[in-house]
Coordinates of C-alpha atoms in Angstrom, one line a residue:
M1032 CA 13.6 11.3 33.2
D1033 CA 15.8 12.3 30.3
R1034 CA 16.2 16.0 29.4
L1035 CA 16.0 16.2 25.6
T1036 CA 18.1 18.3 23.2
N1037 CA 16.1 18.6 20.1
T1038 CA 16.8 19.4 16.4
I1039 CA 15.2 22.4 14.7
R1040 CA 14.5 21.8 11.1
P1041 CA 15.1 24.9 8.8
Y1042 CA 12.5 24.3 6.2
A1043 CA 11.9 27.3 3.9
W1044 CA 8.2 27.8 5.1
G1045 CA 9.3 28.2 8.7
S1046 CA 8.9 31.3 10.8
T1047 CA 12.1 33.2 11.5
T1048 CA 10.9 34.3 15.0
A1049 CA 8.2 32.1 16.5
I1050 CA 10.3 29.2 17.9
A1051 CA 13.1 31.6 19.0
E1052 CA 10.5 33.7 20.9
L1053 CA 9.1 30.6 22.7
L1054 CA 12.6 29.5 23.7
G1055 CA 13.5 33.0 24.8
V1056 CA 16.6 33.2 22.5
E1057 CA 17.7 35.6 19.7
P1058 CA 16.4 34.6 16.3
T1059 CA 19.0 33.4 13.9
G1060 CA 17.5 35.2 10.9
E1061 CA 16.9 31.8 9.2
P1062 CA 13.6 30.0 8.9
Q1063 CA 12.9 27.6 11.9
A1064 CA 10.0 25.4 10.9
E1065 CA 9.9 22.4 13.3
M1066 CA 11.5 21.2 16.5
W1067 CA 11.4 17.4 16.6
M1068 CA 11.0 15.6 20.0
G1069 CA 11.2 11.9 19.7
A1070 CA 13.1 8.9 18.2
H1071 CA 12.5 9.4 14.5
P1072 CA 15.8 8.4 12.8
G1073 CA 15.7 11.5 10.7
A1074 CA 16.4 13.7 13.7
P1075 CA 16.3 11.8 17.0
S1076 CA 16.3 13.8 20.3
R1077 CA 19.5 13.5 22.2
T1078 CA 19.9 12.6 25.9
E1079 CA 22.8 12.2 28.3
R1080 CA 22.5 8.4 27.5
G1081 CA 22.8 9.0 23.8
P1082 CA 20.3 9.5 20.9
L1083 CA 16.8 8.6 22.0
D1084 CA 16.3 6.1 19.2
E1085 CA 19.5 4.2 20.3
V1086 CA 18.5 4.4 23.9
I1087 CA 15.1 2.8 23.1
D1088 CA 16.8 0.2 20.8
E1089 CA 19.0 -1.0 23.7
D1090 CA 16.0 -2.0 25.9
P1091 CA 12.6 -1.2 24.3
G1092 CA 10.7 -3.2 27.0
H1093 CA 12.0 -1.0 29.7
E1094 CA 11.9 2.3 27.9
L1095 CA 8.5 1.8 26.2
G1096 CA 6.8 -0.7 28.5
R1097 CA 5.6 -4.2 27.6
A1098 CA 2.1 -3.1 26.5
A1099 CA 3.4 -0.5 24.1
V1100 CA 5.9 -2.9 22.6
A1101 CA 3.3 -5.6 22.2
R1102 CA 1.0 -3.3 20.4
F1103 CA 3.2 -1.0 18.4
G1104 CA 6.5 -2.7 18.2
P1105 CA 9.9 -1.8 19.7
R1106 CA 10.0 1.9 18.7
L1107 CA 8.4 5.1 20.0
P1108 CA 5.1 5.2 18.1
F1109 CA 4.8 9.0 17.9
L1110 CA 6.7 12.1 17.0
L1111 CA 6.1 15.4 18.9
K1112 CA 6.9 18.7 17.3
L1113 CA 6.8 22.4 17.7
L1114 CA 5.6 23.7 14.3
A1115 CA 6.0 27.3 13.3
A1116 CA 4.6 28.2 9.9
G1117 CA 5.7 31.6 8.5
A1118 CA 4.5 30.6 5.0
P1119 CA 2.1 28.0 3.7
L1120 CA 3.2 24.4 3.8
S1121 CA 2.5 22.1 0.8
L1122 CA -1.1 21.0 0.3
Q1123 CA -0.9 17.3 1.2
V1124 CA -2.6 14.1 2.3
H1125 CA -1.4 11.1 4.2
P1126 CA -2.1 7.4 3.4
D1127 CA -3.9 5.0 5.7
L1128 CA -2.0 2.0 7.1
E1129 CA -2.9 -0.4 4.3
Q1130 CA -2.1 2.1 1.6
A1131 CA 1.2 2.9 3.2
R1132 CA 2.2 -0.7 3.4
E1133 CA 1.2 -1.4 -0.2
G1134 CA 3.0 1.8 -1.4
Y1135 CA 6.2 1.1 0.5
E1136 CA 6.4 -2.5 -0.6
D1137 CA 5.8 -1.5 -4.3
E1138 CA 8.6 1.1 -4.2
E1139 CA 10.9 -1.3 -2.4
E1140 CA 10.3 -4.0 -5.1
R1141 CA 10.9 -1.5 -7.9
G1142 CA 14.1 -0.4 -6.3
V1143 CA 13.2 3.3 -5.8
P1144 CA 16.0 4.7 -3.6
I1145 CA 14.6 5.8 -0.2
D1146 CA 16.0 9.3 -0.6
A1147 CA 14.8 9.7 -4.2
P1148 CA 12.9 13.0 -4.7
H1149 CA 10.1 11.1 -6.5
R1150 CA 9.7 8.5 -3.8
N1151 CA 6.3 8.7 -2.0
Y1152 CA 6.6 6.2 0.8
K1153 CA 9.6 6.5 3.2
D1154 CA 8.1 3.8 5.6
A1155 CA 5.2 1.4 5.9
N1156 CA 3.3 3.4 8.5
H1157 CA 0.3 5.7 8.4
K1158 CA 0.6 9.3 9.6
P1159 CA -2.5 10.6 11.4
E1160 CA -1.7 13.9 13.1
L1161 CA -3.0 16.5 15.5
I1162 CA -2.1 20.2 15.6
C1163 CA -2.8 22.2 18.7
A1164 CA -2.5 26.0 18.4
L1165 CA -0.2 28.0 20.7
T1166 CA -0.9 31.2 18.9
E1167 CA -3.7 32.1 16.5
F1168 CA -3.2 29.4 13.8
E1169 CA -4.5 29.4 10.2
G1170 CA -4.9 26.3 8.0
L1171 CA -6.9 24.4 5.4
C1172 CA -8.5 21.1 6.3
G1173 CA -10.8 18.8 4.3
F1174 CA -13.0 19.5 1.4
R1175 CA -15.8 22.1 1.5
D1176 CA -19.3 21.3 0.3
P1177 CA -18.9 21.4 -3.6
A1178 CA -21.6 24.1 -3.9
E1179 CA -19.7 26.3 -1.5
S1180 CA -16.5 25.9 -3.5
A1181 CA -18.4 26.6 -6.7
D1182 CA -19.7 29.8 -5.3
L1183 CA -16.2 30.8 -4.1
L1184 CA -14.7 30.2 -7.5
A1185 CA -17.5 31.8 -9.4
G1186 CA -17.2 35.0 -7.3
L1187 CA -13.8 35.6 -8.7
G1188 CA -15.2 36.3 -12.2
V1189 CA -12.4 34.4 -14.0
D1190 CA -13.8 32.8 -17.2
S1191 CA -11.3 29.9 -17.2
L1192 CA -12.8 28.7 -13.8
K1193 CA -16.3 28.2 -15.3
P1194 CA -15.8 24.5 -16.2
Y1195 CA -14.8 23.8 -12.6
V1196 CA -17.8 25.7 -11.3
D1197 CA -20.1 23.7 -13.6
L1198 CA -18.6 20.4 -12.5
L1199 CA -19.0 21.3 -8.9
H1200 CA -22.7 22.1 -9.4
A1201 CA -23.5 19.2 -11.7
K1202 CA -21.9 16.1 -10.3
P1203 CA -22.5 14.1 -7.1
E1204 CA -20.1 15.1 -4.3
E1205 CA -17.4 12.5 -4.7
G1206 CA -17.4 12.8 -8.5
A1207 CA -17.4 16.6 -8.5
L1208 CA -14.4 16.8 -6.1
R1209 CA -12.4 14.1 -7.9
E1210 CA -13.0 15.5 -11.4
V1211 CA -12.2 19.1 -10.4
L1212 CA -9.0 18.2 -8.4
T1213 CA -7.8 16.0 -11.2
A1214 CA -8.5 18.7 -13.8
V1215 CA -6.6 21.3 -11.8
L1216 CA -3.6 19.1 -11.3
T1217 CA -3.4 17.8 -14.9
A1218 CA -4.1 21.0 -16.7
D1219 CA -1.5 22.4 -19.2
P1220 CA 1.0 24.2 -16.9
E1221 CA 1.2 27.4 -18.9
E1222 CA -2.6 27.7 -19.1
M1223 CA -2.9 26.9 -15.4
A1224 CA -0.3 29.5 -14.5
A1225 CA -2.2 32.1 -16.5
T1226 CA -5.5 31.2 -14.7
V1227 CA -3.8 31.3 -11.3
T1228 CA -2.4 34.8 -12.1
E1229 CA -6.0 36.0 -12.9
V1230 CA -7.3 34.3 -9.7
T1231 CA -4.5 36.0 -7.7
E1232 CA -5.3 39.5 -9.1
A1233 CA -9.1 39.0 -8.4
A1234 CA -8.5 37.7 -4.9
R1235 CA -6.3 40.7 -4.0
R1236 CA -8.9 43.0 -5.4
L1237 CA -11.9 41.4 -3.6
G1238 CA -10.3 40.7 -0.3
G1239 CA -12.6 39.3 2.5
A1240 CA -13.0 35.5 2.1
Y1241 CA -10.4 35.6 -0.7
T1242 CA -7.6 37.1 1.4
P1243 CA -6.1 33.8 2.4
Y1244 CA -5.8 32.7 -1.2
A1245 CA -4.1 35.9 -2.2
G1246 CA -1.6 35.2 0.5
I1247 CA -1.0 31.7 -0.7
A1248 CA -0.5 32.9 -4.2
H1249 CA 2.0 35.4 -3.1
H1250 CA 4.2 32.5 -1.9
Y1251 CA 3.4 30.2 -4.8
P1252 CA 2.7 32.2 -7.9
G1253 CA 1.2 30.2 -10.7
D1254 CA 0.9 27.1 -8.6
P1255 CA -2.3 25.0 -9.3
G1256 CA -2.4 24.4 -5.6
V1257 CA -3.8 27.9 -5.2
I1258 CA -7.0 26.7 -6.9
A1259 CA -7.0 23.4 -5.2
A1260 CA -6.8 25.2 -1.9
M1261 CA -10.1 26.9 -2.6
L1262 CA -11.8 23.5 -2.5
L1263 CA -10.9 23.2 1.2
N1264 CA -12.2 24.5 4.4
H1265 CA -10.4 27.5 5.7
V1266 CA -9.9 27.3 9.5
R1267 CA -8.6 29.7 12.1
L1268 CA -7.7 28.2 15.5
Q1269 CA -7.5 30.1 18.7
P1270 CA -4.8 29.1 21.3
G1271 CA -5.7 25.8 22.8
E1272 CA -7.9 24.6 19.9
A1273 CA -6.8 21.7 17.7
L1274 CA -7.4 19.8 14.5
F1275 CA -7.1 16.1 13.9
L1276 CA -6.1 15.1 10.4
G1277 CA -6.9 11.5 9.5
A1278 CA -5.9 9.5 6.4
G1279 CA -6.8 10.9 3.0
V1280 CA -7.8 14.4 4.3
P1281 CA -6.2 17.2 2.2
H1282 CA -4.7 19.9 4.3
A1283 CA -2.1 22.6 4.6
Y1284 CA -1.0 24.9 7.5
L1285 CA -0.7 28.5 6.5
D1286 CA 0.5 30.5 9.5
G1287 CA 1.1 30.2 13.3
L1288 CA 2.8 28.3 16.1
G1289 CA 1.5 25.0 17.4
V1290 CA 2.3 21.7 19.1
E1291 CA 2.0 18.9 16.6
I1292 CA 1.9 15.1 17.3
M1293 CA 1.7 12.3 14.7
A1294 CA 2.3 8.7 14.2
N1295 CA 6.0 8.0 13.6
S1296 CA 6.0 8.3 9.8
D1297 CA 7.2 10.5 7.0
N1298 CA 4.7 9.5 4.3
V1299 CA 3.3 12.6 2.4
L1300 CA 1.5 12.8 -0.9
R1301 CA 1.5 16.4 -2.2
C1302 CA -1.2 18.2 -4.1
G1303 CA 0.5 21.5 -4.7
L1304 CA 2.0 24.6 -3.1
T1305 CA 5.4 23.0 -3.5
P1306 CA 8.3 22.7 -5.9
K1307 CA 8.6 19.0 -4.8
H1308 CA 7.3 15.9 -6.7
V1309 CA 3.5 15.6 -7.2
D1310 CA 2.4 12.1 -8.1
V1311 CA -1.1 12.7 -9.3
P1312 CA -2.2 9.1 -9.9
E1313 CA -1.0 8.0 -6.4
L1314 CA -2.5 11.1 -4.8
L1315 CA -5.9 10.4 -6.4
R1316 CA -5.7 6.8 -5.0
V1317 CA -5.2 8.1 -1.4
V1318 CA -7.4 11.2 -1.2
R1319 CA -10.9 10.8 0.3
F1320 CA -13.2 12.8 -1.9
E1321 CA -15.8 13.8 0.6
A1322 CA -16.9 17.1 2.1
T1323 CA -16.1 17.3 5.9
D1324 CA -16.5 19.6 8.8
P1325 CA -12.9 20.5 10.0
G1326 CA -14.0 19.4 13.5
V1327 CA -12.2 21.9 15.7
L1328 CA -11.2 20.1 18.9
R1329 CA -11.2 21.6 22.4
P1330 CA -9.6 19.7 25.3
E1331 CA -11.8 17.6 27.5
A1332 CA -11.2 18.1 31.2
A1333 CA -10.3 15.0 33.3
P1334 CA -10.8 14.9 37.1
D1335 CA -7.0 15.2 37.8
G1336 CA -6.7 18.5 35.9
E1337 CA -5.5 16.9 32.7
E1338 CA -7.0 18.3 29.5
I1339 CA -7.2 15.7 26.8
Y1340 CA -7.4 16.1 23.0
A1341 CA -9.5 13.1 22.1
T1342 CA -8.6 11.3 18.8
P1343 CA -9.7 8.0 17.2
I1344 CA -6.2 6.5 17.0
D1345 CA -3.9 5.0 19.7
E1346 CA -0.3 5.7 18.5
F1347 CA -0.5 9.0 20.3
R1348 CA -2.4 10.8 23.0
L1349 CA -1.9 14.5 23.6
S1350 CA -3.0 16.4 26.6
R1351 CA -2.0 19.4 28.6
F1352 CA -1.8 20.6 32.2
V1353 CA -2.2 24.2 33.2
L1354 CA -0.5 24.4 36.6
P1355 CA -1.7 27.3 38.8
E1356 CA 0.2 28.9 41.6
G1357 CA 0.1 27.0 44.9
A1358 CA -1.1 23.7 43.3
A1359 CA 0.2 20.5 44.8
P1360 CA 2.7 18.4 42.7
R1361 CA 1.1 16.1 40.2
D1362 CA 2.1 12.5 39.7
L1363 CA 2.1 11.7 35.9
T1364 CA 3.7 8.2 36.3
A1365 CA 2.4 5.9 33.6
A1366 CA 3.0 2.4 32.2
T1367 CA 3.6 4.0 28.8
P1368 CA 6.4 6.2 27.4
Q1369 CA 5.9 9.9 27.7
I1370 CA 7.4 13.2 26.4
L1371 CA 6.6 16.3 28.5
L1372 CA 6.9 19.7 26.9
C1373 CA 6.8 23.0 28.7
V1374 CA 5.2 25.9 26.6
A1375 CA 4.7 28.5 29.3
G1376 CA 5.9 29.4 32.8
S1377 CA 8.3 27.2 34.7
V1378 CA 7.7 23.6 35.5
R1379 CA 9.8 21.3 37.6
A1380 CA 9.9 17.8 36.2
G1381 CA 11.2 15.5 38.9
D1382 CA 15.0 14.8 38.9
A1383 CA 15.2 16.4 35.4
G1384 CA 14.9 19.8 37.0
E1385 CA 13.2 23.0 35.8
L1386 CA 11.7 23.2 32.3
T1387 CA 11.2 26.6 30.7
P1388 CA 9.2 27.1 27.4
G1389 CA 10.4 24.9 24.6
Q1390 CA 12.2 22.4 26.9
S1391 CA 11.2 18.8 27.2
V1392 CA 11.9 15.4 28.8
F1393 CA 11.4 11.8 27.9
V1394 CA 9.9 9.6 30.6
P1395 CA 10.4 5.9 30.3
A1396 CA 7.4 3.6 31.1
D1397 CA 6.8 3.2 34.8
E1398 CA 9.4 5.8 35.7
K1399 CA 8.4 8.3 38.5
A1400 CA 7.1 11.5 36.9
E1401 CA 6.1 14.2 39.3
V1402 CA 5.7 17.8 38.1
S1403 CA 5.1 21.0 39.9
G1404 CA 5.4 24.8 39.4
V1405 CA 3.4 27.4 37.5
G1406 CA 3.0 27.0 33.8
T1407 CA 1.6 25.0 30.9
L1408 CA 2.8 21.5 30.1
F1409 CA 1.9 19.2 27.2
R1410 CA 2.0 15.5 27.7
A1411 CA 2.5 13.1 24.8
T1412 CA 2.0 9.3 25.3
V1413 CA 0.2 6.4 23.7
V1414 CA -2.9 4.3 24.4
A1415 CA -1.7 0.8 25.0

């Protein structure tokens, strides 16, 4: 096993305390949004053998296992993170695999620099993801039923929202959601800012179901994403609960600490709640305009004590072990690559030694992986 030293990303929306508290260290006073564990070239984990991406590149067959290389290629297929939201993230969607390949090839052919602020596709991969709450966790996920969104908007009593309310009532589901989101994102910026100001004042006054949107507007005054957010399901996860986010599903995380795992990609199309580039035509090509149940996931118990978060994709598989006092050591040896992350207690991970909250190890395929102790351990691997 390789103990990992991981990079913490200081994005502006990050919590100033959550990751530090988990790690048991003093906060820096700066936002700490994500701690990356994996081999993504943007911030690869470091080991005693070198950066994890370089370690894998030297011998992918040994590090990842033959089956994983045959199925996903010679790189770690997933990226594991601690995510700590102290403010809302951008409202966003991710492309499916075909859309990502087409978008990446198009931007490459047009010569759009990979680091250009208006570039949409940084790679040719899709980015399904799963977020598992460590604390109470608040987010937005998938479109509401259009009638429910109409009622929510109408309840604000803002005259300039009436055309959206009428569209949501009059059109079939897909057409209603598409037309309203398009109208919100393409409206005159000054007129939209004035509408959002009215919406914000009404949401603060009414409270209740409107409280989350007043909070969003506090961070993003005048942003059309405030109204777009009201088209989505508001979700509050309890610790141990999770959300799976597939391609084309609009979503945003609002507050809380969680373990996030995703396919190894950085492709994001933004809808709002951001000063960054919003490519409306490309966004509308990727979004799936259908009302969905957010589908809160709870872990499924396996006979060996593993609790598995089931998802419909194979690039990652997330599970956890809650290790009680006096339990026998568990053998987690597998033919696939693994990252083990401790989030509570103290867990001994074979020859890598003791793991305390926030510490992690990379386990190459077929390497002995025995764990013991008292605590909670997340296991990230693939289905190959």
